[in-house]
Amino acid sequence: MPMDPKKAYDELVRKVRNLHYITSVRGLMVWDQRTYMPKKAAKFRGLQYAAIAEYAHSVITSPEFVSLLEQAERGDFSPGSREAMNLYWLRRTYNRTVKVPLDLRLELIRTTTETEVIWREAKEKDDPSLVLPNLGEIVRLKREIAEHLGYETEPYDALLDDYEPGLRAKRVEEVFSYVREGTVALLRKVMEARESGKVPKRIEGKFPVIDQRRFHIFMLREIGYDLNAGRLDETTHPFAVRITPGDVRITTRYKEDDVLDGVFSTLHEMGHALYNMGLPEEWFGEPVGNAPSLAVHESQSRFWENVVGRSGEFWEGFYPFLQAFLPTLYDYSLEDFLFAANDMKPSFVRIEADELTYNLHIILRFEIERNLINGKMEVKDLPDAWNSKFKEMFGVEPPTHREGFLQDIHWYSGSFGYFPTYTFGNVIAAQIRAKIMEDIDLYSAIRDWDFASVLSWLRERIHSHGALYLPEELVKRATGEGPNPKYLMEYLREKVERFYS
Ligand code: CO
């Protein structure tokens, strides 16, 4: 029986919200798993995730759901409205869900769950032969999924679209070739300066975890992270999670011999959390209540970690406090600390890379995964391809595969098309910086601890819109143009000038 489109919409949204209240509990489970969960809980936790996933799948693919969706789509909601965009995202999710057979999804989950374990062993033993057959199987499954999803020019686009709606490999290639060329030139400058003795002093000492934690909490409060709507806990691979609008948690890690690592992990995750705290609360549970993409999310973490957190103005204010919390640092001047925080040099491992060389790590991964998915490279050729590309970009070859193609979990857990979002996050962050500087005196605000005016700019231009726009459109509205790598390279050029000239 046909229903009034408005009524169908309301019923659909009620269902979607209820589903989200159930699936958002997964966030709490993930947080628990990576912080305090007892070891023996792992087996049944896996079954719990699977049951939630199966339930969500059954709701979205139910005849009732699609019928409500179709009837709601007959409504005359104005284009770009909250209603229209909710329907847009729900249609997208529905189509992508039904296009891929459930068997294929389950086979991928089984294969990746098994592969993650094997990958850990292969990495530890530095033995590619252990994991290559499994990776081959994952690539085969992902290619098959891409065929089911459909694409216009290349299979890789179908997978990229999962993380970055609307983004295409061709566009990534354009942006990346610009970033690559500029970065290689800047890196040459940095290396020359380093050879002539411009190298930061290593910040050494013993930094008790409890004192680091006290400083982190202090810093979070001063910047504006609401500790009554979140927590800071410890983990090995830091992450941020939004369980509900009033529960946005972050995690970090503390190294007793490295004070910088923890500080920048916390600032990064805080950037994600500030975004999550700024998403429209009344839209929670609806598709428009989320961020539109991973790159936009990453732009917020990189903005706070790098643009704000690695600036001299930031540490002018915070360094005296960091020294007071960790008196070992009285042996190092503000400039020593700042230079160490902005150290740039080639490294083998992505997660240890600096702001400049980081993007080269991403570009390498993009080129390889695109070839793998498009069938232009076979998995057996991956170790050699990695090493020769690495040599081409950095001038050296990784001494081990552990520091080479085995370093990141992404491919072994089935994530292809994810890596480019990191560099797009950097691109957008630098673009936001350029734009925000037209409106406010950004660095004076940072020096004066006026984080509220920085945050309110981000809230107004980015956070408060949720997923009302596609990522490209959101960036255009916030900054006047779509993602443009020019601003990232200008920003990095200034950094290199500041520290290495
Ligand atoms: Co991040």
Short mmCIF file of C-alpha atoms in Angstrom, two decimals, residues 80-250:
data_model
loop_
_atom_site.label_atom_id
_atom_site.label_comp_id
_atom_site.label_asym_id
_atom_site.label_seq_id
_atom_site.Cartn_x
_atom_site.Cartn_y
_atom_site.Cartn_z
CA GLY A 80 20.38 19.52 -0.50
CA SER A 81 18.02 19.48 2.48
CA ARG A 82 18.63 17.26 5.49
CA GLU A 83 15.88 14.93 4.25
CA ALA A 84 17.19 14.78 0.69
CA MET A 85 20.74 14.09 1.86
CA ASN A 86 19.63 11.40 4.29
CA LEU A 87 17.88 9.70 1.39
CA TYR A 88 20.96 10.14 -0.78
CA TRP A 89 23.23 8.41 1.77
CA LEU A 90 20.69 5.68 2.53
CA ARG A 91 20.26 4.90 -1.18
CA ARG A 92 24.02 4.77 -1.55
CA THR A 93 24.40 2.41 1.41
CA TYR A 94 21.53 0.24 0.22
CA ASN A 95 22.89 -0.04 -3.32
CA ARG A 96 26.41 -0.83 -2.18
CA THR A 97 25.08 -3.38 0.31
CA VAL A 98 22.91 -5.34 -2.13
CA LYS A 99 25.39 -5.25 -4.99
CA VAL A 100 27.92 -7.41 -3.14
CA PRO A 101 26.67 -10.94 -2.41
CA LEU A 102 26.63 -11.76 1.29
CA ASP A 103 28.72 -14.91 0.69
CA LEU A 104 31.50 -12.83 -0.81
CA ARG A 105 31.43 -10.43 2.14
CA LEU A 106 31.60 -13.28 4.62
CA GLU A 107 34.45 -14.91 2.69
CA LEU A 108 36.38 -11.64 2.88
CA ILE A 109 35.77 -11.36 6.63
CA ARG A 110 36.95 -14.95 7.17
CA THR A 111 40.03 -14.47 5.01
CA THR A 112 41.09 -11.17 6.53
CA THR A 113 40.54 -12.35 10.12
CA GLU A 114 42.87 -15.28 9.41
CA THR A 115 45.33 -13.14 7.46
CA GLU A 116 45.76 -10.55 10.21
CA VAL A 117 47.13 -13.27 12.47
CA ILE A 118 49.44 -14.66 9.76
CA TRP A 119 50.56 -11.14 8.87
CA ARG A 120 51.73 -10.56 12.45
CA GLU A 121 53.84 -13.70 12.27
CA ALA A 122 55.22 -12.88 8.82
CA LYS A 123 56.15 -9.41 10.01
CA GLU A 124 57.83 -10.73 13.14
CA LYS A 125 59.82 -13.34 11.19
CA ASP A 126 60.34 -10.98 8.26
CA ASP A 127 59.13 -13.74 5.94
CA PRO A 128 56.90 -12.65 3.02
CA SER A 129 56.26 -16.22 1.89
CA LEU A 130 54.05 -16.83 4.94
CA VAL A 131 51.50 -14.19 4.03
CA LEU A 132 51.71 -13.64 0.26
CA PRO A 133 49.27 -16.47 -0.65
CA ASN A 134 46.66 -15.02 1.74
CA LEU A 135 47.20 -11.52 0.43
CA GLY A 136 46.73 -12.86 -3.09
CA GLU A 137 43.39 -14.26 -1.99
CA ILE A 138 42.34 -10.92 -0.45
CA VAL A 139 43.26 -9.04 -3.64
CA ARG A 140 41.25 -11.56 -5.66
CA LEU A 141 38.21 -11.05 -3.41
CA LYS A 142 38.54 -7.26 -3.49
CA ARG A 143 38.76 -7.30 -7.30
CA GLU A 144 35.60 -9.39 -7.34
CA ILE A 145 33.86 -6.95 -4.99
CA ALA A 146 34.92 -4.05 -7.24
CA GLU A 147 33.30 -5.83 -10.20
CA HIS A 148 30.04 -6.19 -8.27
CA LEU A 149 30.08 -2.56 -7.14
CA GLY A 150 30.77 -1.31 -10.64
CA TYR A 151 32.94 1.57 -11.88
CA GLU A 152 33.39 3.82 -14.87
CA THR A 153 37.10 3.72 -15.63
CA GLU A 154 38.99 1.36 -13.32
CA PRO A 155 38.16 -1.22 -10.63
CA TYR A 156 40.16 0.65 -7.98
CA ASP A 157 37.65 3.53 -8.12
CA ALA A 158 34.92 1.26 -6.76
CA LEU A 159 36.97 0.60 -3.63
CA LEU A 160 38.24 4.17 -3.20
CA ASP A 161 34.64 5.37 -3.23
CA ASP A 162 33.97 3.41 -0.04
CA TYR A 163 36.21 5.74 1.98
CA GLU A 164 35.98 8.90 -0.10
CA PRO A 165 32.61 9.25 -1.82
CA GLY A 166 33.07 10.79 -5.25
CA LEU A 167 36.86 10.61 -5.37
CA ARG A 168 38.47 8.90 -8.38
CA ALA A 169 41.97 7.47 -8.89
CA LYS A 170 42.64 9.83 -11.79
CA ARG A 171 42.12 12.81 -9.49
CA VAL A 172 44.26 11.23 -6.77
CA GLU A 173 47.00 10.73 -9.34
CA GLU A 174 46.92 14.44 -10.33
CA VAL A 175 47.09 15.64 -6.75
CA PHE A 176 49.77 13.14 -5.82
CA SER A 177 52.08 13.86 -8.74
CA TYR A 178 52.07 17.54 -7.72
CA VAL A 179 52.79 16.64 -4.10
CA ARG A 180 55.46 14.14 -5.08
CA GLU A 181 57.38 16.54 -7.25
CA GLY A 182 57.31 19.34 -4.67
CA THR A 183 58.19 17.03 -1.81
CA VAL A 184 61.18 15.46 -3.54
CA ALA A 185 62.58 18.94 -4.25
CA LEU A 186 62.06 20.06 -0.64
CA LEU A 187 63.55 16.87 0.71
CA ARG A 188 66.69 17.51 -1.33
CA LYS A 189 66.97 20.94 0.36
CA VAL A 190 66.49 19.40 3.78
CA MET A 191 69.15 16.76 3.13
CA GLU A 192 71.66 19.39 2.02
CA ALA A 193 71.01 21.40 5.17
CA ARG A 194 71.35 18.28 7.30
CA GLU A 195 74.66 17.43 5.67
CA SER A 196 75.96 20.87 6.55
CA GLY A 197 75.09 20.23 10.20
CA LYS A 198 71.50 21.47 10.53
CA VAL A 199 70.18 18.56 12.55
CA PRO A 200 67.92 18.84 15.62
CA LYS A 201 69.20 17.77 18.99
CA ARG A 202 67.58 14.53 20.17
CA ILE A 203 65.30 15.16 23.13
CA GLU A 204 66.52 12.50 25.53
CA GLY A 205 65.64 11.57 29.08
CA LYS A 206 63.24 9.60 31.17
CA PHE A 207 59.69 10.95 31.06
CA PRO A 208 57.44 9.25 33.63
CA VAL A 209 54.14 8.17 32.13
CA ILE A 210 52.08 9.66 34.94
CA ASP A 211 53.60 13.11 34.38
CA GLN A 212 53.11 12.88 30.62
CA ARG A 213 49.50 11.97 31.20
CA ARG A 214 48.98 14.94 33.51
CA PHE A 215 50.33 17.25 30.85
CA HIS A 216 48.14 15.72 28.15
CA ILE A 217 45.00 16.20 30.25
CA PHE A 218 46.02 19.79 30.97
CA MET A 219 46.62 20.45 27.25
CA LEU A 220 43.30 18.87 26.22
CA ARG A 221 41.37 21.00 28.70
CA GLU A 222 43.09 24.20 27.65
CA ILE A 223 42.35 23.59 23.98
CA GLY A 224 38.71 22.77 24.55
CA TYR A 225 38.29 19.00 24.55
CA ASP A 226 35.38 18.35 26.92
CA LEU A 227 36.54 15.77 29.47
CA ASN A 228 32.95 15.38 30.65
CA ALA A 229 32.09 14.11 27.17
CA GLY A 230 35.18 11.97 26.69
CA ARG A 231 38.18 10.22 28.22
CA LEU A 232 41.86 9.75 27.55
CA ASP A 233 43.11 6.17 27.79
CA GLU A 234 46.19 4.23 26.78
CA THR A 235 46.62 1.84 23.86
CA THR A 236 49.26 0.68 21.37
CA HIS A 237 47.77 2.20 18.19
CA PRO A 238 45.97 5.38 19.24
CA PHE A 239 42.48 6.07 17.90
CA ALA A 240 39.44 8.25 18.55
CA VAL A 241 35.92 6.90 18.77
CA ARG A 242 32.52 8.56 18.90
CA ILE A 243 30.07 6.32 20.70
CA THR A 244 27.39 8.99 21.05
CA PRO A 245 27.60 12.80 20.90
CA GLY A 246 28.17 12.87 24.66
CA ASP A 247 30.80 10.14 24.59
CA VAL A 248 33.75 10.92 22.34
CA ARG A 249 36.81 9.07 23.62
CA ILE A 250 40.43 9.26 22.64
#
